[in-house]
XYZ file of C-alpha atoms in Angstrom:
349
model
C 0.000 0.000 0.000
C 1.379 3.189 -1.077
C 2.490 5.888 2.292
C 2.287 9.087 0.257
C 0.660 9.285 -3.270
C 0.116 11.651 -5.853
C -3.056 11.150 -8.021
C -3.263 12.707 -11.184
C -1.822 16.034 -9.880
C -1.789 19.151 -11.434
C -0.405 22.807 -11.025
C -1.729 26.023 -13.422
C -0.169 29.714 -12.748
C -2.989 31.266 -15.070
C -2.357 29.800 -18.663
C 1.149 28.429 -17.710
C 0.690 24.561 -16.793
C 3.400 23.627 -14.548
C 2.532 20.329 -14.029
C 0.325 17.875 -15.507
C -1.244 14.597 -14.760
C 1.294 13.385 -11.550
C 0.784 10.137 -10.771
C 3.359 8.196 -8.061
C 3.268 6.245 -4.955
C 5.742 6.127 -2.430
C 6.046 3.102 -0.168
C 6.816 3.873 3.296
C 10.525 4.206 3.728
C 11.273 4.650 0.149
C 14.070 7.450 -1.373
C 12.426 9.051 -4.393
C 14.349 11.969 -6.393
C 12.343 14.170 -8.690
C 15.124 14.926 -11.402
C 14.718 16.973 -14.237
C 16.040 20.142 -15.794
C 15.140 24.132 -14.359
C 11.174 24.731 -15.112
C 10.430 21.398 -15.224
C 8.042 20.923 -12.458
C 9.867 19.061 -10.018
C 9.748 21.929 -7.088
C 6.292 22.814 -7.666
C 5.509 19.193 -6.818
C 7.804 19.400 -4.044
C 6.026 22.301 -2.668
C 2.712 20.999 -2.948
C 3.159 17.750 -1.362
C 5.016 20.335 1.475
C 1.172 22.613 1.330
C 2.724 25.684 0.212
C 1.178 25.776 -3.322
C -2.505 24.247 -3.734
C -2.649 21.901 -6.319
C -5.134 22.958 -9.370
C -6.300 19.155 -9.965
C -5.705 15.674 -8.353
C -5.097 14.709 -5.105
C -2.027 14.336 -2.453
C -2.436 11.739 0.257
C -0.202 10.657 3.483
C -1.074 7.175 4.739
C -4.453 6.940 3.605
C -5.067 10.905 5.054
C -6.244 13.670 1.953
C -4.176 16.601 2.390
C -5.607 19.147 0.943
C -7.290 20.923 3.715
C -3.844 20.158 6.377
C -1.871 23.127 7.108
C 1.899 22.545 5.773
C 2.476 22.566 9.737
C 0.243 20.111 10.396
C 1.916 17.105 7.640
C 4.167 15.952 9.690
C 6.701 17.089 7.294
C 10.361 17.908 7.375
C 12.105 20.342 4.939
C 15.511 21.285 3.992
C 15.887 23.938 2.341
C 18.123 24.943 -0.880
C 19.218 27.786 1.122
C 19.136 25.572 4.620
C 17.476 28.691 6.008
C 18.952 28.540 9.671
C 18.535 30.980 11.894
C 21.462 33.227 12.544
C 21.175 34.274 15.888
C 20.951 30.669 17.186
C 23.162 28.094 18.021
C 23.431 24.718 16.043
C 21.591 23.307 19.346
C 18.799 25.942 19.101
C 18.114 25.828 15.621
C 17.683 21.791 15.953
C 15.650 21.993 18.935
C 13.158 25.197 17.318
C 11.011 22.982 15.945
C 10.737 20.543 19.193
C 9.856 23.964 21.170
C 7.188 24.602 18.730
C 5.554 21.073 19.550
C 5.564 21.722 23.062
C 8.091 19.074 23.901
C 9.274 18.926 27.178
C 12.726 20.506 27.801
C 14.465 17.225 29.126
C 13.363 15.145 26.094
C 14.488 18.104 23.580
C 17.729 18.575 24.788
C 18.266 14.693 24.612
C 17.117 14.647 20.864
C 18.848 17.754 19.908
C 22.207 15.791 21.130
C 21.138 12.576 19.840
C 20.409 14.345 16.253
C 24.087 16.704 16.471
C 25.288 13.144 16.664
C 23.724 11.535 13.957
C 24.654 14.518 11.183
C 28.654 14.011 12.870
C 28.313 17.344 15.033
C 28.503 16.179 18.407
C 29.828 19.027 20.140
C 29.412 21.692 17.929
C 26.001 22.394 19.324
C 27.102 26.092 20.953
C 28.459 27.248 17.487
C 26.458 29.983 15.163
C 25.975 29.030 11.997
C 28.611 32.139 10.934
C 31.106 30.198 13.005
C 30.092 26.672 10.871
C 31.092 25.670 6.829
C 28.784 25.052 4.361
C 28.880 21.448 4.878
C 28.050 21.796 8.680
C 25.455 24.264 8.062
C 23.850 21.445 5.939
C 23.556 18.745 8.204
C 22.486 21.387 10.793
C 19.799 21.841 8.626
C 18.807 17.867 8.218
C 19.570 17.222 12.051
C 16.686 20.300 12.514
C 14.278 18.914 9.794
C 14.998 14.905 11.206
C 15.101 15.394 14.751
C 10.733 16.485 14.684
C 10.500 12.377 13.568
C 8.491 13.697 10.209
C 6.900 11.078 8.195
C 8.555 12.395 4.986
C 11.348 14.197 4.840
C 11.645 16.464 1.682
C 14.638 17.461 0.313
C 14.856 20.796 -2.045
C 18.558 20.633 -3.664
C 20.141 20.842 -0.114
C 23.631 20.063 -1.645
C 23.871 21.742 -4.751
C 26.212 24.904 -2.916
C 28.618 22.374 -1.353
C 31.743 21.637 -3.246
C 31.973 18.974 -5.628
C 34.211 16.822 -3.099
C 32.180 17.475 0.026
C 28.838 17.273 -2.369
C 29.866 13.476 -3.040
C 30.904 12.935 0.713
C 27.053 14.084 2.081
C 25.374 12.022 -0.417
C 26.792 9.357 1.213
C 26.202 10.190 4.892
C 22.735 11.053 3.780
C 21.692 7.766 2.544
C 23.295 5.913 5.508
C 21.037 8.144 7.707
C 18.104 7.427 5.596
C 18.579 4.069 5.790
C 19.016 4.375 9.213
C 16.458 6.111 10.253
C 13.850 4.621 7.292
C 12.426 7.924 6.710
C 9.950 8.337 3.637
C 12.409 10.495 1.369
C 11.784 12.687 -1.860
C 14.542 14.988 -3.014
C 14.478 17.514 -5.586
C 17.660 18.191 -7.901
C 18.756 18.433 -11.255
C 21.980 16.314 -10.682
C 21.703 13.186 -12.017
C 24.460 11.655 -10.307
C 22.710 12.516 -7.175
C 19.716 11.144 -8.465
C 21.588 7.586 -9.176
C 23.408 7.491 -6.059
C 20.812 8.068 -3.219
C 17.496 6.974 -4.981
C 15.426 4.080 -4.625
C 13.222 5.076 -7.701
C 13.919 8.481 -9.842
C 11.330 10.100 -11.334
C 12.267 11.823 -14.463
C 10.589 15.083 -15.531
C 10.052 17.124 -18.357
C 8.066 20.238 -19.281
C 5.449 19.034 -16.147
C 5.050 15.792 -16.983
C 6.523 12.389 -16.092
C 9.561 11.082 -19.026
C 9.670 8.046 -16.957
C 9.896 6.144 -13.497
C 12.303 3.493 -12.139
C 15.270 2.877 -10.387
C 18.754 4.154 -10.998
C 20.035 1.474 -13.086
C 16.474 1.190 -15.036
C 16.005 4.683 -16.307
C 20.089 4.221 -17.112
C 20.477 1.953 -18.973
C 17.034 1.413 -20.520
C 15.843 4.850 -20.950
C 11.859 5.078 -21.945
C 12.533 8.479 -24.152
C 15.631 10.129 -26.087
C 15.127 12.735 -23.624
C 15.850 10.101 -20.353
C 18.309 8.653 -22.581
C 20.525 12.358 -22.845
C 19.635 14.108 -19.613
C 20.952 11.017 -17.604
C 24.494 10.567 -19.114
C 25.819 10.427 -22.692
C 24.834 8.320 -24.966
C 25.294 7.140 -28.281
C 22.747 7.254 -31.331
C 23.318 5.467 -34.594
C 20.227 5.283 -37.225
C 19.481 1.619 -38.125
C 16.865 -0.958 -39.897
C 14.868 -3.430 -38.773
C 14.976 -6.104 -41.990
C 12.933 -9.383 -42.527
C 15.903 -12.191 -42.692
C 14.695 -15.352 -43.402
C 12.021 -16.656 -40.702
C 13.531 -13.931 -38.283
C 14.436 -10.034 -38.369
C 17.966 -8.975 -38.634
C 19.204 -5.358 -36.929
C 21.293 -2.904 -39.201
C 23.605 -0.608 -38.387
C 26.621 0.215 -41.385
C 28.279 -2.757 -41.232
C 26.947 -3.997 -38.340
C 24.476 -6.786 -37.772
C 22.805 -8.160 -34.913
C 19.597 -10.422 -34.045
C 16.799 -8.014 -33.803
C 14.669 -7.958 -30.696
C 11.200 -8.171 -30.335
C 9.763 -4.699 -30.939
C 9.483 -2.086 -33.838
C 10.022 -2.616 -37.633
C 11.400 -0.503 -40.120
C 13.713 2.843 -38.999
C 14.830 2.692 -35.774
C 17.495 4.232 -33.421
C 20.007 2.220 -31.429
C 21.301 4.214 -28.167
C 24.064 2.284 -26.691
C 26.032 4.016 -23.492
C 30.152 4.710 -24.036
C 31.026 2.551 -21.739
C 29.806 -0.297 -22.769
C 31.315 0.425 -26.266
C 34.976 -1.322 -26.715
C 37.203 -1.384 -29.749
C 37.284 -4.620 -31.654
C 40.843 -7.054 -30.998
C 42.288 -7.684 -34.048
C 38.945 -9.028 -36.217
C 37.063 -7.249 -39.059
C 33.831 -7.360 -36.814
C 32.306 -3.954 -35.755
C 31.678 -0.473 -36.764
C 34.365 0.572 -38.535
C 35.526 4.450 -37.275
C 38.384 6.391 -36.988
C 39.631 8.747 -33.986
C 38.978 11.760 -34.236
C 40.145 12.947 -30.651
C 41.129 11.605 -27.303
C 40.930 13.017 -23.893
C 42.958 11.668 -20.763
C 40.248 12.208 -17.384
C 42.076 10.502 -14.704
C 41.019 7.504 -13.971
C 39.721 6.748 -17.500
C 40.502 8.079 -21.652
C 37.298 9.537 -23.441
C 37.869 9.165 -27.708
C 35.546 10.691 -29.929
C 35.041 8.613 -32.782
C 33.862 9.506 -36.270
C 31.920 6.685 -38.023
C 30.106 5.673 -41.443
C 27.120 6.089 -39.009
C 27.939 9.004 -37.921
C 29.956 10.645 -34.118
C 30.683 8.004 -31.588
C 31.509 8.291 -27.978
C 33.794 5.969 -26.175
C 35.032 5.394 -22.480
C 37.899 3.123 -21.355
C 39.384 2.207 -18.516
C 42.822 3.062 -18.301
C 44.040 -0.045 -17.484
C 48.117 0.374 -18.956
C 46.941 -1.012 -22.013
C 48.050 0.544 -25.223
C 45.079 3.747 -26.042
C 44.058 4.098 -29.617
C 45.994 7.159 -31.208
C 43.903 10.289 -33.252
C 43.222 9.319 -36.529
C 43.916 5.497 -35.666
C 41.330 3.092 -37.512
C 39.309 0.863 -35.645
C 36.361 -0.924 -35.212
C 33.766 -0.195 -32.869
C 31.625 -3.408 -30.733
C 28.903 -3.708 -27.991
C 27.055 -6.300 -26.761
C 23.251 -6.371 -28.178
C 21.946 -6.790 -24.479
C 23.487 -3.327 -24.207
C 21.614 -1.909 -26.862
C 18.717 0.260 -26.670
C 16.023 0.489 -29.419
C 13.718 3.510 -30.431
C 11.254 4.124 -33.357
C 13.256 6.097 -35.761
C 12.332 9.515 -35.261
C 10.993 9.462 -32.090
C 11.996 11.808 -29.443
């Protein structure tokens, strides 16, 4: 049974439609993201489900209970903020224990959560400090401590680490999924970073233009994206036009030279999508797409070539594993595995 869903929800600003149709359910203890580019819908959702925008059309319910006549205060909700929104003139202790005070919790049992929660964020001791005297990073889990320590029955998360560095960015989204999983807190986070997205979500929900491109966990809407859109806003990707041709009692794939048992599914002009990393160069055999390098990029920990090819630009990644890299302007042949293969209508975006 779903703990917090969103039926067929809906948000105009006069003419504008914002969002359209919504429809998701959240089981209880689940970490949903709502990913998408700026404008795309994903924080007006957010701040519905949070009661600070009425929706125009649908319905928002919390374990079985209809929202839309409960007070944002009144959810059971906790929020961080973009912007973390602490207030200056407190301590790290105070701002933690404001919303405790606010319930009319007793002193002894606040102070004991407020300690408890410094602890669970990694800020024991640091509960006298002012949020001037605190980094960015401590502010932040200030911030969660304050939104967790209330015991909410979602806690919704508004791009709380996109103004952390990218280093210390990577390090909280890994504290913050222990302590969801800790804690099993209901999650939904808003951002626009899909690595984010991959590495703390149960399920992503990918948006565009106010509607839904697609549902499903990280490695779903990865590697088998449901539109060219999911396919390019969660990584790159690689698009080669191709045929779907009758071949004997079966069908036969196209691609150039290329040639693979066709799946079940469309006819005719299709696109293959296939990821760069699971694109190698052929060892020594005629097999593949035949391409040339065009450019090659050292990145650390791996070499990014940019291929041309009779079917047209090619992306590849490879580990750098002290094996001999492809030169520019080096002839090869590109391969992949058909399970890695994607497959659109031709055409379709």
């Amino acid at each position: 049974m779903a703990f917090l869903e969103l039926d067929h929800v809906s948000k105009r600003f006069g003419g504008h439609v914002a969002v359209e149709g919504f429809c998701l359910s959240v089981a209880k203890g689940e970490f949903i993201s709502f990913l998408g580019p700026s404008g795309c819908g994903k924080t007006t959702t957010l701040q519905m489900i949070a009661g600070f925008l009425d929706p125009s059309g649908g319905a928002i319910r919390l374990d079985g209970r209809d929202l839309a006549r409960v007070r944002p205060a009144r959810r059971g909700l906790g929020i961080v903020f973009q912007s973390y929104a602490l207030f200056p003139h407190l301590t790290a202790a105070e701002n933690i224990a404001f919303g405790l005070e606010m319930r009319g919790v007793p002193r002894a049992e606040r102070e004991a959560r407020v300690r408890d929660a410094l602890a669970m964020v990694g800020l024991a001791g640091y509960g006298e400090r002012h949020p001037r005297r605190m980094s960015g990073g401590q502010q932040q889990r200030v911030a969660l401590a304050r939104a967790l320590v209330i015991r909410p029955d979602v806690l919704l998360l508004d791009e709380p680490l996109s103004n952390l560095d990218a280093k210390l960015r990577e390090d909280m989204q890994i504290e913050l999924r222990q302590i969801q999983r800790n804690l099993g807190t209901t999650t939904v986070l808003v951002t626009h970073d899909q690595t984010e997205a991959m590495a703390l979500s149960d399920r992503i929900v990918v948006m565009s233009k106010g509607r839904i491109e697609q549902i499903g966990t990280p490695h779903e809407t990865y590697e088998r994206p449901a539109s060219a859109f999911v396919s390019h806003f969660l990584g790159k990707t690689n698009e080669f036009p191709a045929e779907v041709r009758p071949n004997g009692s079966g069908r036969v794939l196209v691609a150039g030279s290329c040639r693979w048992p066709a799946p079940a599914g469309p006819s005719g002009a299709v696109t293959i999508t296939v990821r760069p990393e699971k694109v190698a160069f052929a060892d020594g055999t005629a097999d593949g797409l035949a391409a040339r390098i065009a450019n090659r990029i050292f990145q650390g920990n791996h070499w990014l070539f940019q291929c041309e090819t009779e079917c047209g630009a090619a992306l590849v990644v490879r580990q750098n594993n002290g094996e001999r890299q492809p030169a520019e302007g080096e002839a090869v042949r590109l391969v992949w595995r058909a399970e890695d293969m994607g497959l659109r209508r031709g055409g379709e975006a």
